[in-house]
mmCIF file of C-alpha atoms and ligand atoms in Angstrom:
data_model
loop_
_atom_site.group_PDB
_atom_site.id
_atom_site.type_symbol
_atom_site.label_atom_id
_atom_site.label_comp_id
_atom_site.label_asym_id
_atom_site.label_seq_id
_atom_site.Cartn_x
_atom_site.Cartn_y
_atom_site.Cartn_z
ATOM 1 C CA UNK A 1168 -4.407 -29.656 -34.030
ATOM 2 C CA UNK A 1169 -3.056 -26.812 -31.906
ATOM 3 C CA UNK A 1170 0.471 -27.449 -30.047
ATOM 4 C CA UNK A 1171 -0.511 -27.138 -25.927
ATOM 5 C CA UNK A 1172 1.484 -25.215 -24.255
ATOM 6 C CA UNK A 1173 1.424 -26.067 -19.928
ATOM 7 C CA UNK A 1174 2.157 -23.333 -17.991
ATOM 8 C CA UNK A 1175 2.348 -23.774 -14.192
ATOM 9 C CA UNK A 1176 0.588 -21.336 -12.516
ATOM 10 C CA UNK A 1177 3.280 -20.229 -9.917
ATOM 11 C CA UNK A 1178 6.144 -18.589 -9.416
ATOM 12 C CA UNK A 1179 6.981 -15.987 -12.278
ATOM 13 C CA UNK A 1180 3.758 -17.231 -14.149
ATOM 14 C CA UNK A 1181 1.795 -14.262 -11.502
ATOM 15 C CA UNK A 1182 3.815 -11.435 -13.548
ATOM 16 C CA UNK A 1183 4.488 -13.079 -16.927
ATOM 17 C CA UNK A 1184 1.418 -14.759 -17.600
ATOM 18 C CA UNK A 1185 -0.401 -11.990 -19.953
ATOM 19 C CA UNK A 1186 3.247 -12.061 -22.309
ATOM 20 C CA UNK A 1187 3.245 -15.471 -22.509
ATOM 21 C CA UNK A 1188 -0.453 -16.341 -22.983
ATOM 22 C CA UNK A 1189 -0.483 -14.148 -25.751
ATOM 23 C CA UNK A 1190 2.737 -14.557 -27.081
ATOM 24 C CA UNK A 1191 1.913 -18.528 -27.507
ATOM 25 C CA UNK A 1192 -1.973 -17.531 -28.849
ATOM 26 C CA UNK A 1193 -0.812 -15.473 -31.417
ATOM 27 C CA UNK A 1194 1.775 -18.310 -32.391
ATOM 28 C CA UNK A 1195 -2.030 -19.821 -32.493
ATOM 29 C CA UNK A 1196 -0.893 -22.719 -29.826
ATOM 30 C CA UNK A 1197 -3.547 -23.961 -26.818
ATOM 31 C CA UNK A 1198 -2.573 -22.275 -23.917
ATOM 32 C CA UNK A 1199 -3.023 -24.949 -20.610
ATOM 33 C CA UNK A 1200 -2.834 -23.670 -17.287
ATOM 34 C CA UNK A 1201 -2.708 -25.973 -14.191
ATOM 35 C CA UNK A 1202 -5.052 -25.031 -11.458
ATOM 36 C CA UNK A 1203 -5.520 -22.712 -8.544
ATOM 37 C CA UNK A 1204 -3.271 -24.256 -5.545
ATOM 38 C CA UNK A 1205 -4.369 -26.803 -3.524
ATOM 39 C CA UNK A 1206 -3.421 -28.749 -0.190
ATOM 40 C CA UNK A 1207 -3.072 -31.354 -2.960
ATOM 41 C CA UNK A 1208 -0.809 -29.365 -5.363
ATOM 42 C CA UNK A 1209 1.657 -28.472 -2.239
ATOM 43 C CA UNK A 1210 1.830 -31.606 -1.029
ATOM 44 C CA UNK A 1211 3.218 -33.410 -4.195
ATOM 45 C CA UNK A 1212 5.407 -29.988 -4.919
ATOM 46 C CA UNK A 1213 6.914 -30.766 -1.273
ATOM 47 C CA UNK A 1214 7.203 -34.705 -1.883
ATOM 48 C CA UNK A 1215 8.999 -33.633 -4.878
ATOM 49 C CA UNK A 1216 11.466 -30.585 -3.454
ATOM 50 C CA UNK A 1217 14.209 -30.787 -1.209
ATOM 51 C CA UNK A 1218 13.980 -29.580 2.276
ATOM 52 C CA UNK A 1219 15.713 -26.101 1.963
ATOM 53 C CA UNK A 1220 13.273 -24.984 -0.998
ATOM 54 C CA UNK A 1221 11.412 -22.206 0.297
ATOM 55 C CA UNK A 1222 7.455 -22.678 -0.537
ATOM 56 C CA UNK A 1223 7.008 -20.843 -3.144
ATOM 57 C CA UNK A 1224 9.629 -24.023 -4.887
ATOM 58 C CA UNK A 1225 7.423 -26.507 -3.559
ATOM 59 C CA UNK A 1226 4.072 -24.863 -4.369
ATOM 60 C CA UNK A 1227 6.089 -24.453 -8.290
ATOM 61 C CA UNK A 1228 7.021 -28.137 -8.464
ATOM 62 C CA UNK A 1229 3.520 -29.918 -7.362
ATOM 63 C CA UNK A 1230 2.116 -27.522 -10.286
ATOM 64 C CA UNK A 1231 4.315 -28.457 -12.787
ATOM 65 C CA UNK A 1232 4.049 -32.196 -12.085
ATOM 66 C CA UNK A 1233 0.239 -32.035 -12.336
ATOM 67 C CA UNK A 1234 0.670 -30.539 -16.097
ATOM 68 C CA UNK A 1235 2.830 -33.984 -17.249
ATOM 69 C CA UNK A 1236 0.663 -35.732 -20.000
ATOM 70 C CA UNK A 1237 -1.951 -32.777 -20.455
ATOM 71 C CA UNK A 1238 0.313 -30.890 -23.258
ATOM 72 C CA UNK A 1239 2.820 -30.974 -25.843
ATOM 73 C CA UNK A 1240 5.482 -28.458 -24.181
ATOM 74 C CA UNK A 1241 5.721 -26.980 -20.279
ATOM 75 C CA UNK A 1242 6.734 -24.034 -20.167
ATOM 76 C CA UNK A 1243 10.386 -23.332 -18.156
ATOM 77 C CA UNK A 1244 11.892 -19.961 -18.183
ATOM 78 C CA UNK A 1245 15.174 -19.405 -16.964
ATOM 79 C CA UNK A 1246 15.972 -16.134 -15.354
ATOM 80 C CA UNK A 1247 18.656 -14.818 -14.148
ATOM 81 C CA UNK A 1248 19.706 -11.041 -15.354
ATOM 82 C CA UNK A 1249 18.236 -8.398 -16.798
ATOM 83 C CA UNK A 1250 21.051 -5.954 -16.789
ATOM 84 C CA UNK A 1251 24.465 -5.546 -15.324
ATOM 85 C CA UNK A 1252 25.406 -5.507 -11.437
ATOM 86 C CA UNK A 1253 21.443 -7.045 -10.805
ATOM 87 C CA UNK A 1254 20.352 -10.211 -10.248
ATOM 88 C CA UNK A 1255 17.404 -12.492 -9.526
ATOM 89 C CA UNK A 1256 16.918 -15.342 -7.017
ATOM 90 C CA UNK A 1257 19.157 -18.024 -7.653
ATOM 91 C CA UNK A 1258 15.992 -20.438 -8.000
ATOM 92 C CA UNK A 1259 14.683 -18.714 -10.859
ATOM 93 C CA UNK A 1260 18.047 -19.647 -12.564
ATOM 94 C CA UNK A 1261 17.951 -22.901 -11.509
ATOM 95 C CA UNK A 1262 14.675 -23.790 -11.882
ATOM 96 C CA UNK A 1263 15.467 -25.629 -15.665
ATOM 97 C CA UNK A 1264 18.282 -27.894 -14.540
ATOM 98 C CA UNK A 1265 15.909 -28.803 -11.145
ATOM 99 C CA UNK A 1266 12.824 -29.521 -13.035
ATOM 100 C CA UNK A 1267 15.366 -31.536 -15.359
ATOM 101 C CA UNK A 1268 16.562 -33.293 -12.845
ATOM 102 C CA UNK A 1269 13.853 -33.694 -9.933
ATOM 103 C CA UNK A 1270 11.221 -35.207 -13.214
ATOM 104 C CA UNK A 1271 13.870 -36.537 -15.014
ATOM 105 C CA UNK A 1272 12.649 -40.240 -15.201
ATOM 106 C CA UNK A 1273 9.057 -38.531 -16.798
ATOM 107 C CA UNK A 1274 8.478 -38.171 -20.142
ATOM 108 C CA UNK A 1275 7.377 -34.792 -21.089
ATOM 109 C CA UNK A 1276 8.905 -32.182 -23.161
ATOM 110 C CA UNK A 1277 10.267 -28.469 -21.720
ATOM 111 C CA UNK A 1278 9.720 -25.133 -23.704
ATOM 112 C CA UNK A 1279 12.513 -22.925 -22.389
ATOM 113 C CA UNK A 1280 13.937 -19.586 -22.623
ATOM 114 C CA UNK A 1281 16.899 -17.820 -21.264
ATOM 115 C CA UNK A 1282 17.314 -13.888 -19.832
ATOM 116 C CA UNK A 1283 20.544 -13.590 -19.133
ATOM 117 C CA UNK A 1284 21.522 -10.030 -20.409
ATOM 118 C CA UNK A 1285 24.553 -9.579 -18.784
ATOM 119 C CA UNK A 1286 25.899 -12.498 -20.457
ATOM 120 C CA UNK A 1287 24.319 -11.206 -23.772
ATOM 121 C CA UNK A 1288 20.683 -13.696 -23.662
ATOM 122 C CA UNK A 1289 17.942 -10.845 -23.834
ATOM 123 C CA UNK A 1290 14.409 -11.654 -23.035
ATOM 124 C CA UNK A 1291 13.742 -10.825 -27.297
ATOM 125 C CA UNK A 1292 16.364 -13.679 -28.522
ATOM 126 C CA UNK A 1293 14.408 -16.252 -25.609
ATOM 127 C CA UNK A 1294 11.158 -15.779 -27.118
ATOM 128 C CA UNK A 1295 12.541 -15.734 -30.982
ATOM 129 C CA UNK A 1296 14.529 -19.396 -29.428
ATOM 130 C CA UNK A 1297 10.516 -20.319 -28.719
ATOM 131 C CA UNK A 1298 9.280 -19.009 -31.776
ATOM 132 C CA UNK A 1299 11.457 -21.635 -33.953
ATOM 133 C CA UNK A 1300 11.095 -24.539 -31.384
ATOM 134 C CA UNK A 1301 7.337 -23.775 -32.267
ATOM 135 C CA UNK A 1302 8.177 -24.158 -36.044
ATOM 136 C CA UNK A 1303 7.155 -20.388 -36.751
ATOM 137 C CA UNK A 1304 9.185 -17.800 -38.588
ATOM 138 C CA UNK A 1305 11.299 -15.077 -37.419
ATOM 139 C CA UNK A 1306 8.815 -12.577 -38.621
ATOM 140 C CA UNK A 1307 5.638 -13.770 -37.228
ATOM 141 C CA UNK A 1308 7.284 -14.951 -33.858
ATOM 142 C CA UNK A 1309 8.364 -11.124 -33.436
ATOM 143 C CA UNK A 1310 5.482 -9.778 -34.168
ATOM 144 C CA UNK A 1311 3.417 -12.404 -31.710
ATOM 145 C CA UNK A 1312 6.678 -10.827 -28.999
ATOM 146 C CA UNK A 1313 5.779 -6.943 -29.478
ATOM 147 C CA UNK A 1314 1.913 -7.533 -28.910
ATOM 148 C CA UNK A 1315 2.329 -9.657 -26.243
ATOM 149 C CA UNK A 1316 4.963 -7.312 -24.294
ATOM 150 C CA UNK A 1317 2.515 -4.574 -25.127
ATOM 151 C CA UNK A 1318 -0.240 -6.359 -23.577
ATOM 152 C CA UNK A 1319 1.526 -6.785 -20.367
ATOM 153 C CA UNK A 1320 2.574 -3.435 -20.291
ATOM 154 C CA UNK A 1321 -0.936 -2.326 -21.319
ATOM 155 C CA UNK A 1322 -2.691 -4.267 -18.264
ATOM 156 C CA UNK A 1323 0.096 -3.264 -15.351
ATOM 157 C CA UNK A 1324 -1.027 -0.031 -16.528
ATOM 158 C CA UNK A 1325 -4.659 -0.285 -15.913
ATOM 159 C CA UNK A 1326 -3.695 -2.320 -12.533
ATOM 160 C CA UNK A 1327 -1.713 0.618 -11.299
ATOM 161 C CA UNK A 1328 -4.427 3.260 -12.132
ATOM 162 C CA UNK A 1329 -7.149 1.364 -10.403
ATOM 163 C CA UNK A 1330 -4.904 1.366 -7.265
ATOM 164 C CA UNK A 1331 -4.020 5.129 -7.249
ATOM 165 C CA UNK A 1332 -7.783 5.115 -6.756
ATOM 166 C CA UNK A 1333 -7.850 3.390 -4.117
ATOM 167 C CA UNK A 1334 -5.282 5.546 -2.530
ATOM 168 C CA UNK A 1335 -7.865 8.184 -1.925
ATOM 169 C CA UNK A 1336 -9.878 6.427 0.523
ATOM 170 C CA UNK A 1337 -10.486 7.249 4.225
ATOM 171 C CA UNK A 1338 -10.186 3.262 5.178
ATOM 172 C CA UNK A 1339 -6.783 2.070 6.529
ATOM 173 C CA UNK A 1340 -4.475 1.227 4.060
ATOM 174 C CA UNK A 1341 -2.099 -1.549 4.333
ATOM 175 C CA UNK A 1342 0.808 -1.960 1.756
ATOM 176 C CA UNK A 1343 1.354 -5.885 1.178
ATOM 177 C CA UNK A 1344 5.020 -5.696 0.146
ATOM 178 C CA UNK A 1345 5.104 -9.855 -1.550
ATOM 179 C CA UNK A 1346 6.205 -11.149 -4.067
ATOM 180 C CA UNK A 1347 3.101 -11.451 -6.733
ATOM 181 C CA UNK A 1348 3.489 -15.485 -6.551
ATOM 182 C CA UNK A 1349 2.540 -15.242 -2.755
ATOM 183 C CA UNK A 1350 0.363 -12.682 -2.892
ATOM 184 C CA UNK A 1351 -2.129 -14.035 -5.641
ATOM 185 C CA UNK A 1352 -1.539 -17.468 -4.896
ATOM 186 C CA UNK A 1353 -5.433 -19.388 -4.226
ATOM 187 C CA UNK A 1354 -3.725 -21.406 -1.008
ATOM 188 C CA UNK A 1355 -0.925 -19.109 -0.010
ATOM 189 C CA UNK A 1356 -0.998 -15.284 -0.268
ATOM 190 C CA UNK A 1357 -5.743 -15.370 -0.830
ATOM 191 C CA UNK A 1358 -6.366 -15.965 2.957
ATOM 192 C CA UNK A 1359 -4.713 -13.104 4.115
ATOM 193 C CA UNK A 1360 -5.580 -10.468 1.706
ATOM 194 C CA UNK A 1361 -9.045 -12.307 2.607
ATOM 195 C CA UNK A 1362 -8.897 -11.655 6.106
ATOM 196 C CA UNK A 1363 -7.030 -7.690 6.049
ATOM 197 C CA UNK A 1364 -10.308 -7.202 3.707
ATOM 198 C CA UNK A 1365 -12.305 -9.099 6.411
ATOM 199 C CA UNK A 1366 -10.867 -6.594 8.488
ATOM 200 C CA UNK A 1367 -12.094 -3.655 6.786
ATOM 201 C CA UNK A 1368 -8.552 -2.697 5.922
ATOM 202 C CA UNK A 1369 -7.565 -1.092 1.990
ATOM 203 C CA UNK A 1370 -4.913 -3.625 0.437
ATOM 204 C CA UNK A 1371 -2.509 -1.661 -1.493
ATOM 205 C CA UNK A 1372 0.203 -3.743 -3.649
ATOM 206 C CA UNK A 1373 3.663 -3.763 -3.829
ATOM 207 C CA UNK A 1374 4.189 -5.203 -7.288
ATOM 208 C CA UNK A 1375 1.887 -3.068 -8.602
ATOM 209 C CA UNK A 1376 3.749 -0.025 -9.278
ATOM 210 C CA UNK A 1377 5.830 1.518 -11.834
ATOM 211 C CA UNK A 1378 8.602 -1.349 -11.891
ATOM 212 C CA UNK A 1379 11.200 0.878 -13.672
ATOM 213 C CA UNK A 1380 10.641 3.919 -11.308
ATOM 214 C CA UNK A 1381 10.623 1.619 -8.336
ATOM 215 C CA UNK A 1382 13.946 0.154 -9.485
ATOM 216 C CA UNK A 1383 15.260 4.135 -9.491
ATOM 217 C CA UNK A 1384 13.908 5.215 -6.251
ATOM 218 C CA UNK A 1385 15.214 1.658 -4.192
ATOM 219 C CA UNK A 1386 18.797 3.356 -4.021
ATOM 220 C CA UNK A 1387 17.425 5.639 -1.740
ATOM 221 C CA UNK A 1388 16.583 2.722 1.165
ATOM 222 C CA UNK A 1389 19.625 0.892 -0.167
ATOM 223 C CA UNK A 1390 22.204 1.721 -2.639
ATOM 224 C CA UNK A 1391 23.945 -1.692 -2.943
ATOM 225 C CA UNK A 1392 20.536 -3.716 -2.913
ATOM 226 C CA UNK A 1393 20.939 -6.373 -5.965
ATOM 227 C CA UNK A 1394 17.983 -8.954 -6.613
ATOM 228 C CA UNK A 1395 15.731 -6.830 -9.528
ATOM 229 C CA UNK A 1396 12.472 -8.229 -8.115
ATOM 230 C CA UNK A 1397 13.425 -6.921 -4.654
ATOM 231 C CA UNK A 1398 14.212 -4.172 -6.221
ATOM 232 C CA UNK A 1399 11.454 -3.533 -7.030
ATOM 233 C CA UNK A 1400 9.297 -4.163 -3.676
ATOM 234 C CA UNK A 1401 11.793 -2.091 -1.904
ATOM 235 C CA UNK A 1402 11.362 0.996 -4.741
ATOM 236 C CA UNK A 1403 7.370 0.495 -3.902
ATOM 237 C CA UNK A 1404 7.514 1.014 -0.816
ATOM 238 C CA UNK A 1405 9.527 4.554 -0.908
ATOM 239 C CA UNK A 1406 6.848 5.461 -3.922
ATOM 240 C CA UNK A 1407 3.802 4.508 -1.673
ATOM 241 C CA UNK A 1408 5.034 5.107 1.987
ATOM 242 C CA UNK A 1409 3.621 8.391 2.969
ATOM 243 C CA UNK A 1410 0.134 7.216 1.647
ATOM 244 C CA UNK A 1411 -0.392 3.702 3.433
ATOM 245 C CA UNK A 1412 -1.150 3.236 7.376
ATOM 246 C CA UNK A 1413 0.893 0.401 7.589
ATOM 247 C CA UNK A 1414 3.678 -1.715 6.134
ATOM 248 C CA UNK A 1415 2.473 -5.974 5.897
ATOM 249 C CA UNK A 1416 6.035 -7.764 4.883
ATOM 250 C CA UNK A 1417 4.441 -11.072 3.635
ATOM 251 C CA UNK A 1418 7.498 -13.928 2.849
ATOM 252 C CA UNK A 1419 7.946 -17.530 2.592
ATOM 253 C CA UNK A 1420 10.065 -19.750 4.219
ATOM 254 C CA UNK A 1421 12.932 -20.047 4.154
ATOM 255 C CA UNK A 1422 13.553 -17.083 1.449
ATOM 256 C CA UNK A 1423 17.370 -15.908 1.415
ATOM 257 C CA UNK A 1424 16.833 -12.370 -0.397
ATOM 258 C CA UNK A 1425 13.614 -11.687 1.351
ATOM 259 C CA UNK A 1426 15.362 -12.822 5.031
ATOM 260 C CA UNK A 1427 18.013 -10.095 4.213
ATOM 261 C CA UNK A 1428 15.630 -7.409 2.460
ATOM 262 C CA UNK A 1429 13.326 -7.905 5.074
ATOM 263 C CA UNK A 1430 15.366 -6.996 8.320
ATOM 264 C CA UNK A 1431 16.767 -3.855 6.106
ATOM 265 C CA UNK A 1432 13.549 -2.591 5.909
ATOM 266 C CA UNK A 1433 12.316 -3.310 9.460
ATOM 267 C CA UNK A 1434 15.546 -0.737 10.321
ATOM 268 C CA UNK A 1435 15.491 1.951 7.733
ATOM 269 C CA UNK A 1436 11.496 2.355 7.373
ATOM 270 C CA UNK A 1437 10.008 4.300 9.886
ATOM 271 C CA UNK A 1438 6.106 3.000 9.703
ATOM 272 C CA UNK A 1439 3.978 0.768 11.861
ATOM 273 C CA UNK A 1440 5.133 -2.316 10.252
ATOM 274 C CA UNK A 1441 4.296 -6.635 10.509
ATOM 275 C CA UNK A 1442 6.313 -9.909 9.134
ATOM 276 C CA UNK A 1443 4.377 -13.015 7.921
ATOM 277 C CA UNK A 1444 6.280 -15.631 7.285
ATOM 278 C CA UNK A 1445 4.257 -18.386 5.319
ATOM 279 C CA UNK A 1446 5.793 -21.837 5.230
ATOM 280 C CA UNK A 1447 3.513 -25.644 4.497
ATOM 281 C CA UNK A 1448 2.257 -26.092 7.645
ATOM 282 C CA UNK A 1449 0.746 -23.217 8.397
ATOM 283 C CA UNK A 1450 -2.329 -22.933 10.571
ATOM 284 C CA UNK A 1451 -4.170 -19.454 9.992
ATOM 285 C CA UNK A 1452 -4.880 -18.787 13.656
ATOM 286 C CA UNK A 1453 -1.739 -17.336 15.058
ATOM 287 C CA UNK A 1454 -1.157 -15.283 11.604
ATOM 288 C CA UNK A 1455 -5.035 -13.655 12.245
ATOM 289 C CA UNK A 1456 -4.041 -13.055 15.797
ATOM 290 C CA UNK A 1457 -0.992 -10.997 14.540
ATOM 291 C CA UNK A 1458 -2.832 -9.547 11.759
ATOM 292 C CA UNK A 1459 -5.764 -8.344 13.888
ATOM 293 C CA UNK A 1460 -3.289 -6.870 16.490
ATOM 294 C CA UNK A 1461 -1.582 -4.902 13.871
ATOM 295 C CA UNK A 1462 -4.719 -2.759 12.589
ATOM 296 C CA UNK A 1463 -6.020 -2.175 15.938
ATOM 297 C CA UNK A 1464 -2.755 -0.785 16.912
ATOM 298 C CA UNK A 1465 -2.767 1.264 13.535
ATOM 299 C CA UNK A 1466 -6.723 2.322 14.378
ATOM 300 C CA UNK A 1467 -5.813 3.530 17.850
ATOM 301 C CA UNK A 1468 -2.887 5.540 16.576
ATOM 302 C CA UNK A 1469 -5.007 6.862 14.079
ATOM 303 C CA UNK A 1470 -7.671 7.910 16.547
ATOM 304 C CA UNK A 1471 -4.434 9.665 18.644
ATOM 305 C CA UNK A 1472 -4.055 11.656 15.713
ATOM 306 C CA UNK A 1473 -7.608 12.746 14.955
ATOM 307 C CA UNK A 1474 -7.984 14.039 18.319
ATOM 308 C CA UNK A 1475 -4.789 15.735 18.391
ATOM 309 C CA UNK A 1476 -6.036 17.695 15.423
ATOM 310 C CA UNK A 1477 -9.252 18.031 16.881
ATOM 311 C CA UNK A 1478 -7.758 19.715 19.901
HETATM 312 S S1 LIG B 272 12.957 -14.984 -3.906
HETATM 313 FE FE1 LIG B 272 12.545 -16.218 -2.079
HETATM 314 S S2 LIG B 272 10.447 -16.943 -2.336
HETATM 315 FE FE2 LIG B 272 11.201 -16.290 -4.347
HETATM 316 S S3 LIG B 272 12.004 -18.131 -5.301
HETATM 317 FE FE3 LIG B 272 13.720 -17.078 -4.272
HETATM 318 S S4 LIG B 272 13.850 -18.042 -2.245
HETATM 319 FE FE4 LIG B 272 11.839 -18.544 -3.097
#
């Protein structure tokens, strides 16, 4: 019988999830997602967290509780650098010792692996850690690694040159500057990308850029800027600025790096620009109202232009 593998679908699982399904296929392991968010889902995940976890934590824990008993290993990565003088969230480092702890009187078993470069833990020696947890050897482990990273690197490809066409439209375009667990999250980030669409508006995404460019280009808006996924957001929005209408800043509450990245580029960008800050009890109205607001303001000034050029 194949070893499951539980991966909750949240969190880092909306830019990791094409490495690791593949990675753990080709190890020929059962790959077992948990499902699309629910009011459900969030509610345990916020039963679970404490009060300061921002949603995104909540939404993460009420997935990972409803994988216990449906597989032989969750998945748990712990992140925390990629290279020197960057860092990530400090939940994405902590997230192993809190699951630990917050399930710690359920009986399931973890799947872990550590990036930590700048204290020497690449992303390579976290997935060889799996490989041999998994019983497989060194050789076919690395080989499952290299097609797997490939993959990834293969679809963010496609993703980006599908959205270079959509550049070229004459509809507004909005960049949604989110992280990619808000943004394609079924309860969270899905109603409003369903209701700019609603609105006739183009969505163009953040995260879906050239990640290593981005990181290059985010000096320019700030030099000192640290957290490698905010990087990141920040870079994309230099790259696509001059080609989007509008700027949507889409966060959850109550997120330290966004709260600081956020107000940085409310000074420094100059673009008609919104905030949405998503938290668990949300009602959509007043977020519509602000939404709507925003691309008739963004119409109008549109229209000021076309006459201007008319005249
Ligand atoms: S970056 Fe913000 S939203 Fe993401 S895990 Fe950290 S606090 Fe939560």
């Amino acid at each position: 019988m194949k070893t499951k593998i539980g991966i909750p679908k949240a969190l880092l699982y909306f830019r990791y999830h094409t490495l690791w399904r593949t990675f753990f296929e080709r190890l020929d392991c059962e790959i077992v997602e948990s499902d699309d968010t629910t009011k459900e889902i969030l509610s345990r995940g916020v039963n679970y967290a404490i009060d300061e976890a921002c949603l995104s934590y909540k939404v993460y824990l009420g997935h990972l509780e409803s994988l216990i008993g449906k597989c032989d290993y969750i998945l748990i990565p712990r992140i925390a650098t990629f290279k020197d003088r960057e860092i990530v969230c400090t939940r994405f480092q902590a997230l192993y010792d809190v699951v630990c702890n917050t399930f710690r009187d359920r009986d399931f078993k973890i799947i872990d692996y550590n990036v930590d470069v700048y204290e020497g833990h690449t992303e390579q020696e976290g997935f060889l850690h799996m490989g041999k947890v998994l019983g497989k050897s060194k050789k076919e482990t690395m080989e499952a690694y290299i097609y797997a990273k490939g993959a990834m690197e293969e679809e963010h490809k496609a993703l980006i040159r599908e959205q270079n066409k959509k550049l070229n439209t004459d509809k507004i375009k909005i960049l949604l500057v989110a992280h990619p667990y808000n943004t394609y999250d079924a309860y969270v980030g899905s109603p409003v990308i369903n209701y700019l669409e609603e609105l006739g508006v183009s969505i163009i995404y953040a995260d879906i850029v050239d990640r290593e460019k981005a990181r290059e280009v985010a000096h320019k808006i700030s030099p000192t800027l640290q957290w490698t996924y905010n990087k990141e957001l920040v870079g994309a929005i230099d790259i696509y600025k001059d080609k989007v209408d509008g700027i949507v800043l889409m966060s959850s509450f109550p997120c330290g790096p966004d709260s600081l990245v956020n107000e940085m580029i409310i000074r420094k960008i100059k673009k008609p620009l919104v905030t949405l800050i998503l938290d668990v009890q949300d009602g959509t109205a007043g977020r519509e109202t602000r939404l709507e607001s925003f691309v008739d303001i963004i119409k109008l000034k549109k229209e000021e232009e076309y006459e201007k050029i008319k005249n």
